[in-house]
Structures are given as structure tokens and as C-alpha cells.
Amino acid sequence: MRVGSLHPQLHDFQARFPEIVVRLASSDRISNLFEEGIDCAIRGGILEDSTLVARHVCDVQMGLYASVDYLRSARAIRQPEDLQHHRWVGGFGIQRGKQLTWHLQSANRSIAVVGNSSLLIEDPDVAMSACLTGAGICSGAPFAVESYVKSGLLQPVLPEWHFAPRPIHIIYPTGKHLSVRVRSFVDWSFELMKTHPLLAMTPLALAKSRN
């Protein structure tokens, strides 16, 4: 989950705790995160580091999206198998040194689609920017692309299909005594995300909300 999902609500935290100074940073790195003096972080995906305390917030369904210009000029997409004839943008679901494969699922079916992408971007924000300019099809969480979809900049691609639900956690080091200030921010962030309607939105629900 990106910092941008929190900062519109930070005025509420500052009003509750005016004495606490908050420093936010955006990074997809987990290793050595806390050696840099960071007290807590919000992470999406499976966590493999056993030295971290992970407080589960929710599970997010990632979907597929593309710009209107790209879809107008590209081959029609009616089923997941059609994706192999399109350009893929980004790195979610793509591992270095392995065949490019998206594992998608619907209500009663799952499928692995092999792609042929020449543009692998590890930073999700950069990947989304490329997608907006018509570079190809990109994966994204509904809460991250909702404004683009509703403004018409992006269109859902096969919205009834999605990646396996991706867990969102607030993490901090094991054995580290949380100060009152850090605990206050962790609890506030947890409650904010736990009740945020966009985090529970599915790609299909986002597609239907345009109508």
C-alpha cells in the first residue's frame, strides 16, 4: 500500500496527536528497512521475514487495467487467453528469471496466462504512469486506480478476473518496544485502513461503479 493512501487523512491524526511529528517515506523494500530508523511500515503481499511483527489489516484484490487509447488500438480482450497477445507493464506477478505469467482467478475458475512483456517495471507507481500513457496492460489495486477509472483515464480489463487476494499488513520489528507515539500511529493507521471502503473494493465492483 502506498503512502498516498494515508496522507489525505493525516490532518485527523495531527488533530488528535498534535505533539507527534510524522515522517512518511515511500519504498517497496523490506530488507534492512528498520536499520534506517523507520518505526513501522505498511506492506502488501506475503511477508517472509520472521523478525517482523505483522498486524493483518485486510486482503486486496488486484485487477488489470489499461488506458483507453491502448485498448482502442489493440486487439480485443474477451477472455484471459487473449492477454498473451498484449503488452504487459509492471512487475506484479512477474519474477526475475522466470517465464512471465499472470495467475488469475474468477468466481469458479483459475488460469495461468503466459505473457510476452518487454517493459518490466518494479516500482508500481512508475508502472502505473506507463500504463496511463498507453504502454500496455498493468495490474493495480482498486483503491490505487479508482480515480483514474472514474475519470476515464483507465478502463478495467476483464474485471471479473483478478489475482489472488493480497494481504496488507502493518509491520514493525519483533521485540522492539513501541513508544506511545509509534503505537498511536499504528493503531490510528490500522483503524483507518480497516474501515476504508476502497480497500474492500473488488475490480468487478469498481467496474460496475462507473455505470
Backbone as a ProteinNet text record, in pm:
[ID]
protein_1_A
[PRIMARY]
MRVGSLHPQLHDFQARFPEIVVRLASSDRISNLFEEGIDCAIRGGILEDSTLVARHVCDVQMGLYASVDYLRSARAIRQPEDLQHHRWVGGFGIQRGKQLTWHLQSANRSIAVVGNSSLLIEDPDVAMSACLTGAGICSGAPFAVESYVKSGLLQPVLPEWHFAPRPIHIIYPTGKHLSVRVRSFVDWSFELMKTHPLLAMTPLALAKSRN
[TERTIARY]
84.5	0	87.6	51.7	134.7	100.1	200.7	182.1	67.3	47.2	-57.3	-195.8	-216.4	-347.1	-373.3	-267.8	-282.4	-284.1	-203.4	-180.6	-304.9	-411.4	-529.7	-596.6	-570.9	-634.6	-541.6	-419.7	-322.6	-362.4	-445.9	-490.3	-566.8	-636.5	-709.8	-612.9	-505.3	-406.1	-338.8	-305.4	-239.4	-330.5	-460.7	-555.1	-565.7	-557.6	-566.3	-436.7	-324.3	-193.8	-103.5	-132.4	-55.5	91	124.4	262.2	350.8	291.4	367.6	408	536.1	587.4	593.4	528.8	523.1	612.9	697.4	780.6	741.6	691.4	647.9	747.6	769.6	855.6	790.9	817.6	760.9	871.6	860	959.2	896.9	940.7	893	991.4	1099	1197.8	1154.8	1178.9	1152.7	1283.2	1380.3	1506.3	1577.1	1629.6	1703.7	1619.6	1489.1	1401.4	1421.1	1427.8	1431.6	1572.1	1673.3	1807.7	1818.9	1722.9	1721.9	1644.9	1606.1	1539.3	1390.1	1330	1185.7	1115.7	1015.2	948.6	846.5	773.1	671.2	649.5	586.6	564	435.2	382	263.3	308.2	278.4	326	214.3	218.9	126.5	199.9	134.8	195.7	233.9	287.3	329	459	462.8	582.3	662	790.1	874.4	971.1	982.1	1076.9	1015.6	1067.9	1013.1	1051.2	1139.3	1179.9	1081.8	975.9	879.4	749	689.6	553.8	460.9	366.5	276.2	132.8	72.9	-66.5	-152.1	-228.2	-305.5	-421.3	-431.8	-537.8	-652.5	-619.7	-722.4	-655.2	-735.1	-685.6	-740.4	-654.5	-691.4	-686.2	-788	-789.8	-727.5	-620.8	-557.6	-625.2	-650.6	-711.4	-621.8	-673	-598.1	-663.1	-577	-626.1	-540.3	-599.7	-528	-590.1	-513.3	-565.1	-664.1	-749.5	-848	-778.1	-673.1	-601.1	-540.9	-483.9	-424.7	-531.7	-643.3	-748.3	-811.7	-817	-873.7	-787.9	-657.4	-566.1	-522	-558.7	-511.5	-620.4	-579.1	-669.7	-771.5	-893.8	-999.7	-963.5	-1005.1	-978.9	-1113.7	-1145.1	-1273.5	-1258.1	-1137.7	-1110.8	-964.1	-927.3	-788.9	-684.2	-716.7	-619.6	-579	-665.6	-633.9	-520.6	-493.8	-390.7	-251.6	-229.1	-95.6	-58.1	-155.8	-129	-109.7	-100.8	-92.1	37.3	67.3	183.9	148.3	235.4	218.3	315.2	269.4	352.7	358.8	476.9	488.1	554.1	559.1	630	548.5	422.8	344.5	310.4	341.4	316.3	425.6	530.5	640.8	768	836.4	958.3	1077.1	1187.5	1307.1	1354.1	1394.1	1448.7	1345	1218.3	1113.3	1021.2	950.3	856.6	749.6	715.6	619.4	479.3	424.8	295.7	207.9	83.8	-15.8	-110.7	-122.8	-214.3	-342.9	-446.9	-573.8	-681.2	-781.5	-892.7	-1022.7	-1131.3	-1265	-1345.1	-1476.6	-1559.6	-1541.9	-1525.7	-1518.4	-1411.9	-1311.2	-1208.8	-1077.8	-967	-836.4	-757.9	-665.1	-589.2	-453.7	-353	-220	-198.1	-177.1	-159.4	-13.6	48.9	188.3	193	271.5	278.8	413.7	425.2	549.5	572.7	623.6	641	785.5	803	936.8	958.7	861.7	871.3	841.2	946.2	931.8	969.6	875.2	896.2	864.1	961.6	940.8	862.8	877.1	806.2	662.1	562.6	422.9	374.7	426.9	385.7	436.1	559.9	615.9	541.7	509.1	434.7	297.7	232	100.9	110.5	215.6	235.4	252.6	328	346.4	215	137	6.4	-84.1	-81.3	-164.6	-128.8	-3.8	39	16.7	-42	-73.8	30.4	117.6	225.6	176.7	60.7	10.8	-84.3	-98.7	-189.5	-110.7	-167	-98.4	-189.6	-131.2	-208.1	-217.4	-322.8	-338.4	-447.7	-437	-540.4	-651.4	-776.7	-886.8	-870.7	-819.5	-805.5	-701.6	-605.7	-499.8	-539.7	-634.1	-670.1	-810.8	-881	-1021.5	-1041.9	-957	-972.9	-946.1	-849.9	-819.8	-935.7	-996	-1107	-1228.6	-1260.4	-1380	-1362.9	-1238.6	-1214.3	-1202.8	-1200.3	-1192.8	-1052.4	-950.6	-812.9	-774.8	-832.9	-809.2	-941.9	-936.1	-1052.9	-1016.6	-1107.8	-1082.3	-1073.6	-984.4	-968.3	-1011.4	-1111.7	-1165	-1188.4	-1273.8	-1289.1	-1340.2	-1398.2	-1442.8	-1325.8	-1207	-1086.2	-993.1	-922.4	-832.1	-721.7	-618.9	-512.7	-561.4	-489.6	-523.5	-521	-613.6	-616.6	-479.4	-441.2	-308.6	-322.4	-259.6	-273.7	-200.4	-260.5	-199.7	-170.1	-47.3	-6.3	57.3	44.8	129.9	238.7	364.2	473.7	567.6	630.6	734.8	821.4	942.3	1036.6	990.8	1021.5	994.6	1081.4	1022.6	1099	1124.6	1081.8	1103.4	988.2	1022.3	919.1	866.6	738.2	679.1	651.9	699.5	671.2	523.3	476.5	336.9	308.4	404.4	384.2	368.9	457.8	450.1	324	291.5	170.1	46.7	45.9	-68.2	-84.2	28.5	20.9	-19.3	33.5	-1.6	-151.1	-203.3	-345.5	-433.5	-393	-471	-472.2	-355.4	-346.2	-429.7	-424.3	-499.8	-649.9	-701.1	-844.4	-886.2	-800.9	-832.7	-845.1	-747.8	-748.9	-853.9	-876.5	-972.7	-1113.8	-1143.6	-1278.9	-1288.9	-1178.5	-1179.5	-1251	-1358.3	-1435.9	-1358.2	-1261.6	-1187.8	-1098.6	-1050.6	-964	-1040.6	-1170.3	-1252.1	-1310.1	-1289.8	-1347.3	-1276.8	-1354.7	-1300.2	-1292.2	-1211.4	-1207.9	-1345.2	-1425.5	-1558.8	-1648.4	-1641.3	-1721.7	-1680.3	-1550.4	-1503	-1555.2	-1553	-1603	-1751.6	-1828.4	-1972.1	-2002.7	-1913.5	-1938.7	-1933.3	-1878.2	-1872.1	-2008.5	-2097.7	-2228.3	-2328.9
-119.1	0	123.4	221.5	339.1	445.4	529.8	638.3	728.7	743.9	832.4	796.9	672	631.8	683.2	723.3	771.1	923	990.5	1132	1220.2	1186	1273	1277.1	1176.3	1169.7	1210.6	1249.4	1279.4	1398.5	1486.8	1600.3	1551.7	1437.2	1380.7	1333.9	1265.9	1219.5	1337.9	1440.4	1557.9	1631.5	1630	1694.3	1617	1484.6	1402.6	1405	1406.8	1398.7	1511.4	1635.5	1749	1749.4	1675.5	1675.1	1575	1490.1	1386.9	1435.7	1423.5	1458.3	1331	1332.3	1215.3	1237.6	1140.2	1142.8	1024.2	1051.1	945.7	928.2	803.8	773.9	661.6	657.9	555.7	468	337.1	242.3	104.6	22.2	-115	-213.6	-163.3	-250.9	-290.4	-416.8	-464	-492	-550.7	-584.2	-458.1	-466	-355.9	-229.3	-245	-128.8	-56	-132.9	-71.3	-31.8	-74.3	-25.3	122	170.1	310	397.2	339	417.1	432.9	348.1	354.2	269.1	325.1	257.7	154.2	182.2	89.1	112.5	15.9	26.5	-45.2	-10.9	-76.5	-152.5	-282.3	-365.7	-452.8	-472.5	-562.5	-685.8	-801.2	-924.9	-1016.9	-1133.3	-1232.5	-1187.2	-1188.6	-1148.2	-1271.7	-1272.1	-1387.9	-1362.7	-1239.3	-1204.7	-1234.8	-1337.8	-1378.9	-1283.8	-1187.4	-1093	-977.2	-979.3	-870.5	-912.1	-820.3	-837.7	-784.7	-865.5	-826.8	-821.6	-706.8	-688.9	-683.7	-789.2	-800.8	-701.5	-627.5	-527.7	-580.9	-629.4	-676.5	-748.4	-799.4	-859.2	-778.7	-750.4	-667.1	-749.4	-734.5	-799.3	-706.6	-752.4	-677.8	-714	-612.4	-635.2	-585.9	-586.3	-543.7	-420.1	-328.1	-200.7	-157.5	-75.7	-21.6	111.9	193	322.9	304.8	403	399.6	395.4	474.4	478.5	342.8	276	144.7	45.6	42.7	-53.7	-26.5	99.5	132.4	79.2	79.1	40.6	-105.3	-173.8	-310.7	-412.4	-534.7	-646.9	-659.1	-696.7	-708.2	-813.2	-786.1	-878.4	-927.9	-1052.5	-1109.6	-1220.1	-1276	-1383.7	-1377.1	-1438.1	-1428.3	-1471.6	-1570.2	-1618.3	-1508.9	-1409.8	-1301.1	-1212.6	-1217.2	-1130.8	-1161.6	-1284.2	-1321.6	-1249.9	-1187.6	-1113.7	-964.5	-926	-784.6	-752.9	-623.6	-577.3	-568.9	-621.9	-614.9	-511.8	-438.3	-336.6	-365.6	-353.9	-366.7	-494.7	-512.2	-626.5	-714.9	-676.6	-760.5	-892.1	-1002.5	-1133.4	-1178.5	-1096.8	-1130.2	-1144	-1256.6	-1280.9	-1285.1	-1228.7	-1224.3	-1365	-1381.5	-1508.1	-1615.3	-1583.4	-1681.7	-1635.8	-1731.1	-1700.7	-1604.3	-1507.2	-1405.9	-1465.4	-1478.1	-1544.6	-1468	-1447.2	-1390.9	-1502.9	-1524.1	-1624.7	-1553.7	-1575.9	-1507	-1604.4	-1549.9	-1632.3	-1554.4	-1628.7	-1570.9	-1644.7	-1634	-1695.5	-1846.7	-1912.2	-2058.6	-2114.9	-2033.2	-2079.7	-2007.1	-2072.6	-2008.6	-2043.1	-1954.8	-1974.8	-1906.7	-1965.4	-1905.7	-1861.3	-1732.4	-1676.9	-1636.8	-1689.8	-1658.1	-1538.9	-1438.1	-1316.7	-1297.2	-1186.6	-1153.9	-1004.6	-963.6	-821.9	-779.5	-662.7	-606.9	-488.6	-461.3	-347.6	-393.1	-432.2	-477.6	-363.7	-319.3	-205.5	-249.3	-242	-289.3	-190.1	-61.3	39.6	49.2	21.8	22.7	159.5	266.5	400	430.6	390.9	411.4	324.8	201.8	112.7	171.4	228	286.6	408.3	487.4	603.1	558.9	450.8	397.9	346.8	283.2	232.8	348.1	456.8	573	634.3	619.7	676	579.8	462.2	369.2	263.6	236.6	139.9	-4.2	-30.2	-167	-189	-315	-354.2	-365.5	-310.3	-305.7	-360.5	-425	-467.8	-352.5	-353	-246.7	-280	-222.1	-238.3	-137	-174.3	-80.1	52.3	49.5	175.6	266.9	208.3	288	343.9	278.8	320.8	378.7	384.3	426.5	562.2	659.2	793.1	791.6	710.5	701.1	636.8	535.2	466.1	557.4	626.2	710.4	834.9	877	992.1	951.4	820.8	772.4	754	776.7	760.5	613.5	529.3	385.3	312	195.1	108.2	-27.5	-87.4	-223.2	-321.4	-416.9	-522.7	-654.2	-718.4	-843.2	-829	-737	-708.3	-824.6	-926.3	-1042.6	-1134.3	-1103.1	-1178.5	-1094	-1160.4	-1088.3	-1181.5	-1122.8	-1201.2	-1253	-1348.9	-1398.5	-1282.2	-1279	-1169.1	-1146.5	-1020.5	-982.9	-923.5	-984.6	-933.4	-800.9	-714.1	-587.3	-593.7	-560.7	-564.5	-432.2	-402.5	-302.5	-381.1	-348.9	-428.4	-342.9	-409.4	-346.8	-458.1	-427.9	-532.3	-609.6	-738.8	-821.8	-776.8	-772.4	-740.1	-592.8	-510.6	-367.3	-308.1	-240.3	-177.3	-54.5	-57.3	55.1	169.5	285.8	402.9	437.6	520.9	563.8	632.3	707.9	779.4	683	582.9	486.9	402.3	358.9	280.2	359.4	487.6	571.7	574.6	585.8	590.7	455.1	346.9	212.2	187.6	219.7	197.6	284.4	409.6	500.4	450.8	410	360.4	234.4	146.3	21.2	48.8	134	163.7	234	323.9	395.5	298.7	209.9	117	8.1	-35.1	-142	-100.4	27.8	75.7	150	156.6	232.2	151.5	203.8	125.3	88.1	170.2	139.8	17.3	-9.2	-125.3	-255.7	-252.6	-372.5	-384.5	-283.4	-284.4	-386	-457.8	-554.5	-490.9	-547.1	-494.9	-493.9	-596	-601.2	-491.5	-468.1	-362	-225.2	-205.6	-78.5	-58.7	-163.4	-153.6	-119.4	-180.1	-154.4	-14.3	41.8	173.5	285	256.4	358.4	381.3	284.1	291.3	373.3
0	0	0	-79.8	-95.1	8.1	38.5	133.6	92.7	-38.4	-87.4	-39.1	4.7	54.1	194.5	265.3	401.9	413.5	331	358.3	351.3	272.6	277	413.8	498.9	630.2	744	711.9	817.1	903	848.3	929.9	1052.4	1037.8	1151.1	1259.2	1216.4	1313.7	1382.1	1305.2	1362.6	1459.9	1431.7	1522.8	1653.9	1645.9	1766.5	1847.1	1774.6	1840.6	1789.5	1824.7	1771.4	1813.7	1918.8	1967.8	1893.8	1808.5	1738.3	1599.5	1569.3	1436.6	1352.7	1236.5	1148.8	1027.6	1001.9	881.3	794.7	674.5	583.5	470.1	431.9	317.8	238.5	109.1	22.1	-32.9	-11	-60.3	-65.2	-160.6	-170.1	-108.2	-49.6	12.1	152.8	188.8	324.1	397.1	328	391.8	440.8	563	624.7	642.8	634.2	643.9	775.7	884.4	1015.7	1059.2	983	1008.9	972.9	896.2	855.9	954.4	1067.1	1169.9	1150.8	1067.7	1045.2	1150.6	1215	1326.7	1282.6	1176.5	1129	980.5	915.6	771.7	735.1	619.3	564.7	441.4	437.8	329	272.4	140.7	74.1	25.7	32.8	-13.5	100.9	65.1	163.7	228.5	360.5	434.2	473.1	438.3	467.3	582.4	627.4	733.4	870.1	938.5	1067.7	1180.6	1153.6	1257.5	1269.2	1188.6	1189.5	1256.4	1328.6	1377.5	1269.1	1226.3	1117.9	1169.4	1161.1	1201.6	1075	1053	930	928.7	818.5	804.6	720	600.4	508.6	392.5	301	177.2	59.9	-36	-150.1	-278.5	-362	-492.8	-596.7	-659	-767.4	-899	-982.1	-1112.2	-1224.1	-1345.9	-1463.9	-1525.1	-1574.4	-1627	-1745.6	-1831.1	-1946.3	-1984.2	-2054.5	-2097.3	-2212	-2227.7	-2335.3	-2471	-2487.2	-2615	-2649.2	-2548.2	-2575.7	-2620.7	-2550	-2581.8	-2717.8	-2757.5	-2888.3	-3002.1	-2981.9	-3089.6	-3082.1	-2974.1	-2953.9	-2986.6	-2989.7	-3015.4	-2902.2	-2934.7	-2834.6	-2729.4	-2604.9	-2493.7	-2442	-2471.1	-2429.6	-2326	-2315.7	-2221.2	-2180.6	-2067.4	-2018.9	-2120.8	-2202.9	-2301.5	-2400.2	-2420.2	-2513.1	-2462.2	-2332.4	-2274.3	-2328.5	-2372.6	-2420	-2549.4	-2614.3	-2737.4	-2712.1	-2585	-2549.3	-2475.5	-2468.7	-2393.3	-2245.2	-2162.3	-2017.2	-1961.2	-1861.7	-1798.4	-1648.8	-1590.9	-1446.2	-1402.8	-1270	-1215.9	-1125.4	-1090.2	-1000.1	-1068.9	-1002.6	-1060	-1155	-1169.6	-1259.2	-1176.5	-1186.4	-1111.4	-1206.3	-1158.9	-1241.5	-1276.8	-1402.3	-1445.6	-1471.7	-1455	-1476.7	-1589.6	-1644.1	-1751.3	-1700.1	-1781.1	-1740	-1737.5	-1618.5	-1602.7	-1505.4	-1543.8	-1453.2	-1412	-1281.6	-1227.8	-1186.7	-1263.6	-1242.8	-1196.7	-1129.9	-1084.1	-1093	-1112	-1111.2	-1005.3	-1012	-908.5	-901.1	-1015.1	-1013.7	-1107.3	-1139.1	-1232.3	-1205.7	-1234.3	-1226.3	-1351.7	-1387.6	-1510.2	-1497.9	-1559.6	-1567.6	-1711.4	-1730.8	-1864.4	-1882.4	-1985.4	-2014.6	-2108.2	-2070.1	-2149.2	-2214.6	-2284	-2353.8	-2339.2	-2222.5	-2194.6	-2214.5	-2272.3	-2288.9	-2195.5	-2107.6	-2017.5	-1875.2	-1802.2	-1664.5	-1571.2	-1491.2	-1402.4	-1260.2	-1170.8	-1034.4	-949.4	-976.6	-898.6	-948.3	-863.2	-909.2	-955.1	-896.8	-939.9	-1080.8	-1109.7	-1243.2	-1344.8	-1304.9	-1393.9	-1426.4	-1325.3	-1348.3	-1439.8	-1424	-1511.5	-1656.4	-1676.5	-1811.4	-1868.1	-1784	-1826.7	-1869.4	-1796	-1827.5	-1962.5	-2003.3	-2131.8	-2248.1	-2218.8	-2326.3	-2353.1	-2254	-2275.4	-2276.8	-2216.3	-2213.7	-2098.1	-2058.5	-1950.7	-1820.8	-1715	-1586.2	-1477.1	-1378.2	-1261.6	-1163	-1082.5	-984.3	-885.1	-767.4	-665.3	-690	-669.5	-692.2	-619.2	-494.9	-421.6	-485.8	-559.9	-621.9	-757.8	-825.1	-961.2	-969.1	-858.3	-859.1	-925.4	-894.2	-952.2	-1102.4	-1147.3	-1290.2	-1366.9	-1307.2	-1372.8	-1382.5	-1274.3	-1274.2	-1360.8	-1382.5	-1469.5	-1616.3	-1642.3	-1779.1	-1832.6	-1750	-1795.7	-1810.6	-1726.7	-1734.8	-1744.8	-1806.1	-1811.1	-1752	-1674.7	-1625.1	-1741.2	-1729.4	-1829.1	-1764.3	-1821	-1765	-1613.9	-1571.6	-1428.2	-1344.3	-1408.4	-1332.4	-1295.9	-1349.3	-1318.6	-1231.7	-1141.4	-1051.8	-1003.9	-943.9	-882	-746.3	-691	-557.8	-459.1	-363.7	-266.5	-203	-195.8	-145.4	-5.4	95.6	231.9	252.3	331.2	370.3	520	557.9	698.4	740.7	868.6	932.1	1004.4	977	1032	1116.3	1213.8	1295.1	1352.9	1400.1	1441.4	1564.6	1566.9	1683.5	1800.6	1916.8	2036.4	2056.5	1961.6	1977.4	2056.8	2165	2246.4	2173.1	2143.6	2072.6	2169.5	2134	2215.4	2203.4	2293	2287.9	2154.8	2105.2	1979.1	1862	1855.4	1745.4	1757.1	1878.2	1898.6	1857.5	1886.2	1848.2	1696.7	1624.9	1478.9	1421.3	1477.6	1430.8	1449.4	1567.3	1594.6	1505.3	1486.3	1400.8	1256.8	1205.3	1067.8	1049.4	1148.8	1140.7	1131.4	1218.3	1217.9	1089.6	1039.9	916.5	799.7	784.6	671.6	687.6	810.8	835.5	795.3	806.9	778.3	645.4	570.4	444.9	336.5	277.1	179.4	53.8	12.8	-109.6	-95	26.1	45.3	26.6	51.2	34.7	-105.8	-189	-323.5	-412.6	-492.2	-587	-725.6	-816.1	-953	-1019.7	-994	-1053.8	-998.2	-867.1	-806.3	-858.9	-880	-934.7	-1076.2	-1155.9	-1293.3	-1295	-1205.4	-1200.2	-1148.3	-1066	-1007.4	-1110.6	-1228.5	-1333.9	-1396.4	-1384.8	-1451.7	-1371
[MASK]
+++++++++++++++++++++++++++++++++++++++++++++++++++++++++++++++++++++++++++++++++++++++++++++++++++++++++++++++++++++++++++++++++++++++++++++++++++++++++++++++++++++++++++++++++++++++++++++++++++++++++++++++++++

